[in-house]
Coordinates of C-alpha atoms in Angstrom, one line a residue:
M19 CA 48.8 35.5 -26.4
I20 CA 51.4 38.6 -26.2
S21 CA 51.6 40.6 -23.3
R22 CA 53.4 44.2 -24.0
P23 CA 54.0 46.2 -20.4
S24 CA 56.3 48.9 -20.6
R25 CA 59.8 46.8 -20.8
H26 CA 58.2 43.5 -21.1
C27 CA 57.1 41.3 -23.6
T28 CA 55.7 37.5 -23.5
V29 CA 55.0 35.3 -26.3
E30 CA 53.3 31.9 -26.1
L31 CA 53.8 29.4 -29.2
Q32 CA 54.1 26.2 -30.7
A33 CA 58.2 25.7 -31.3
L34 CA 57.1 25.0 -35.1
P35 CA 59.7 26.2 -37.9
S36 CA 56.9 28.8 -39.1
R37 CA 55.8 29.8 -35.6
I38 CA 60.4 30.6 -35.6
G39 CA 60.3 33.0 -37.7
Q40 CA 57.1 35.1 -36.9
V41 CA 58.7 35.1 -33.2
R42 CA 62.0 36.3 -34.2
R43 CA 60.3 39.1 -36.2
I44 CA 58.5 39.9 -32.9
V45 CA 61.4 40.2 -31.1
S46 CA 62.9 42.6 -33.7
A47 CA 60.2 45.1 -33.4
Q48 CA 59.9 45.2 -29.5
L49 CA 63.8 46.1 -29.4
R50 CA 63.2 48.5 -32.2
Y51 CA 60.4 50.0 -30.3
W52 CA 62.9 50.1 -27.3
H53 CA 65.0 51.8 -29.4
L54 CA 67.6 48.9 -28.8
D55 CA 68.5 48.5 -32.4
P56 CA 72.0 47.5 -32.1
L57 CA 70.5 44.0 -29.7
I58 CA 68.1 43.4 -32.6
D59 CA 70.7 41.3 -34.0
P60 CA 72.1 39.2 -31.6
A61 CA 68.9 38.7 -30.0
A62 CA 67.6 37.2 -32.8
L63 CA 70.1 34.9 -33.0
G64 CA 70.0 34.0 -29.4
V65 CA 66.3 33.2 -29.3
T66 CA 66.2 31.4 -32.7
E67 CA 68.7 28.5 -31.6
L68 CA 66.7 28.1 -27.9
L69 CA 63.5 27.7 -29.9
T70 CA 65.1 25.4 -32.5
N71 CA 66.4 23.2 -29.3
V72 CA 62.9 23.3 -28.1
H73 CA 61.8 22.3 -31.6
R74 CA 64.6 19.0 -31.8
H75 CA 64.3 17.8 -28.5
A76 CA 61.5 19.5 -25.9
E77 CA 59.2 16.8 -24.7
P78 CA 56.3 15.8 -23.8
D79 CA 55.3 18.7 -26.4
K80 CA 56.3 21.8 -28.4
Q81 CA 54.9 24.4 -25.9
C82 CA 57.0 27.2 -24.7
T83 CA 57.5 30.8 -24.1
V84 CA 59.4 33.6 -24.7
E85 CA 60.2 36.4 -22.6
I86 CA 61.9 39.3 -23.2
A87 CA 63.1 41.8 -20.2
L88 CA 65.0 45.2 -20.1
M89 CA 65.8 46.1 -16.3
M90 CA 68.9 49.4 -16.0
D91 CA 71.3 48.7 -18.6
R92 CA 70.8 44.5 -19.1
L93 CA 68.3 43.1 -21.5
T94 CA 67.3 39.1 -20.7
V95 CA 65.4 36.8 -23.2
S96 CA 64.5 33.5 -22.0
V97 CA 62.9 30.4 -23.4
R98 CA 60.6 28.0 -21.0
D99 CA 59.4 25.2 -21.9
Q100 CA 58.0 22.0 -20.6
D101 CA 60.4 19.8 -20.4
P102 CA 63.0 19.2 -17.2
R103 CA 66.3 17.7 -19.1
L104 CA 68.9 20.4 -19.2
P105 CA 70.8 20.8 -22.5
R106 CA 74.2 20.1 -23.0
V107 CA 77.2 21.9 -24.5
R108 CA 79.0 19.6 -27.2
E109 CA 81.5 19.5 -29.1
C110 CA 80.7 19.6 -32.7
D111 CA 82.4 18.1 -35.8
P112 CA 83.8 21.1 -37.8
V113 CA 81.5 19.8 -41.0
S114 CA 78.3 19.5 -39.2
T115 CA 75.3 21.2 -39.7
H116 CA 73.3 21.5 -36.4
G117 CA 74.6 21.3 -32.7
R118 CA 76.3 24.6 -32.7
G119 CA 72.9 26.1 -30.8
L120 CA 74.1 26.8 -27.2
A121 CA 77.9 27.6 -28.6
L122 CA 76.2 30.2 -30.8
V123 CA 74.3 31.8 -27.3
A124 CA 77.3 31.8 -25.5
A125 CA 79.2 33.5 -28.5
V126 CA 76.4 36.8 -28.7
S127 CA 75.5 37.1 -25.4
Q128 CA 77.0 38.6 -22.3
T129 CA 75.8 35.6 -19.8
W130 CA 73.6 33.0 -20.5
G131 CA 72.5 29.8 -18.1
M132 CA 69.8 27.4 -17.7
H133 CA 67.4 26.1 -14.6
V134 CA 64.6 24.0 -14.0
R135 CA 61.9 25.3 -12.6
D136 CA 61.0 25.0 -9.0
D137 CA 57.7 23.0 -9.7
G138 CA 59.8 20.0 -11.8
S139 CA 56.9 21.0 -14.7
G140 CA 59.8 22.1 -17.5
K141 CA 63.4 23.8 -17.7
V142 CA 64.3 27.8 -18.3
V143 CA 67.2 28.6 -20.9
W144 CA 68.4 32.3 -21.0
F145 CA 70.9 34.5 -21.9
T146 CA 71.5 38.1 -21.3
L147 CA 72.5 41.2 -23.3
A148 CA 74.8 44.4 -22.3
V149 CA 72.2 47.7 -23.6
P150 CA 74.6 50.1 -24.9
Q151 CA 74.5 53.3 -23.1
P152 CA 74.1 56.8 -24.9
T153 CA 77.2 58.8 -25.7
T154 CA 77.9 61.7 -23.9
V155 CA 79.8 65.3 -25.2
N156 CA 82.7 65.8 -22.9
G157 CA 83.5 69.6 -22.3
S158 CA 81.8 72.6 -22.7
P159 CA 77.9 72.2 -23.3
Y160 CA 78.2 74.2 -26.5
A161 CA 80.8 72.0 -28.1
A162 CA 77.7 70.0 -29.6
Y163 CA 77.3 73.2 -31.3
G164 CA 80.5 73.9 -33.0
A165 CA 82.8 76.4 -32.2
A166 CA 81.8 79.6 -30.2
R167 CA 81.5 82.5 -32.4
T168 CA 84.3 85.4 -32.7
A169 CA 83.8 88.7 -31.5
P170 CA 83.2 91.3 -35.1
P171 CA 86.2 92.7 -36.5
P172 CA 87.6 96.3 -35.0
H173 CA 86.0 99.2 -36.2
R174 CA 87.7 100.7 -38.7
A175 CA 87.6 104.6 -39.7
T176 CA 85.9 105.3 -43.1
P177 CA 88.6 107.5 -44.8
A178 CA 87.0 110.8 -46.2
A179 CA 85.7 111.3 -49.4
R180 CA 87.5 112.8 -51.8
P181 CA 85.4 115.9 -53.2
A182 CA 83.8 115.3 -56.9
T183 CA 86.2 117.3 -59.5
A184 CA 84.7 119.1 -62.5
P185 CA 84.5 117.3 -65.3
T186 CA 86.9 118.1 -68.0
P187 CA 85.0 119.7 -71.1
A188 CA 85.6 118.1 -73.9
S189 CA 87.9 119.7 -76.6
A190 CA 85.9 119.8 -79.8
P191 CA 87.3 117.8 -82.7
A192 CA 89.8 119.3 -85.2
P193 CA 88.1 120.6 -88.3
V194 CA 88.8 117.9 -91.2
S195 CA 90.8 119.2 -94.2
P196 CA 89.2 118.0 -97.1
V197 CA 90.8 115.1 -99.3
S198 CA 91.9 115.9 -102.6
P199 CA 90.5 114.1 -105.5
V200 CA 93.1 111.3 -107.0
T201 CA 93.4 111.2 -110.7
P202 CA 92.0 108.2 -111.8
V203 CA 94.4 105.7 -113.7
S204 CA 94.0 104.0 -117.1
P205 CA 94.6 100.3 -116.1
A206 CA 96.0 100.4 -120.1
S207 CA 98.3 103.4 -119.5
P208 CA 100.0 103.8 -116.4
G209 CA 100.6 107.0 -114.9
S210 CA 98.6 108.6 -118.0
P211 CA 95.3 110.7 -116.8
V212 CA 92.3 109.1 -117.7
T213 CA 89.4 111.3 -119.3
P214 CA 86.5 111.3 -116.8
V215 CA 83.1 109.5 -118.4
S216 CA 80.4 112.5 -118.6
A217 CA 77.2 111.1 -117.2
P218 CA 74.2 110.3 -119.7
A219 CA 71.8 113.3 -119.8
P220 CA 68.1 112.3 -118.3
V221 CA 65.9 111.7 -120.3
A222 CA 62.6 113.5 -120.5
A223 CA 59.5 111.9 -119.2
P224 CA 57.1 111.5 -121.7
A225 CA 54.2 114.4 -122.0
P226 CA 51.3 113.5 -120.8
A227 CA 48.3 112.3 -123.4
P228 CA 46.4 115.1 -124.4
A229 CA 43.1 114.5 -123.1
A230 CA 40.2 113.4 -125.5
A231 CA 37.9 115.8 -126.8
S232 CA 34.6 115.5 -125.1
A233 CA 31.5 114.6 -127.7
P234 CA 29.8 117.1 -128.6
P235 CA 26.3 117.3 -126.7
V236 CA 23.2 115.6 -127.9
R237 CA 20.5 117.4 -128.4
E238 CA 17.3 115.6 -127.8
R239 CA 14.5 116.9 -130.5
A240 CA 10.6 117.5 -129.9
P241 CA 8.4 115.0 -131.2
A242 CA 6.8 115.8 -134.3
A243 CA 3.2 116.7 -134.0
R244 CA 0.8 114.2 -135.5
S245 CA -2.0 115.7 -138.0
A246 CA -5.5 114.7 -137.5
V247 CA -6.4 112.5 -139.4
S248 CA -10.2 113.0 -140.8
H249 CA -12.7 109.6 -141.2

């Protein structure tokens, strides 16, 4: 069962490996919803280590409750189980692959601790994270919008327009003197003039053939009158 008031989230589960990953995703999503993205990684790591301790050491069962609460500038993450025995921070072997759960919780958190429940039915292990404060802009409230605009440059008087001058009429082109003909030079004897070759006389076009004489009109003969034959 999951209850999610405005700044509080509680998850009840069996501390099994498959459920531990699910709770890790729930915690990450809740912090993202609260706009606490910088706290997602340390909170997810801390709650994973505490649930792993419950899975390995809690008795008589693995039933537990994860609670995250946001109060002012502090986020508190706690895991409550039904085993009243308090965990101990042990010196771990440098090559060991486990036994560093509480050391990791202490490393990523601001404060942490544990206590036995008042009715003696279990214990609570918790840690806190500092909520980052929003950055404020010092100085003028307009600084975030860039430098102030400067005044426009002083007005400069526009120089008087010069009167338009009439275009100078273009002078008439000078007459071109005719070029004297050049006497062709024969390639065989340089320097001697060559008699120009007259162009061939034009050939007269053949006169059109006279039209064929029209045939004389054919006169039709009247049929001869038949002579009466007597029988």
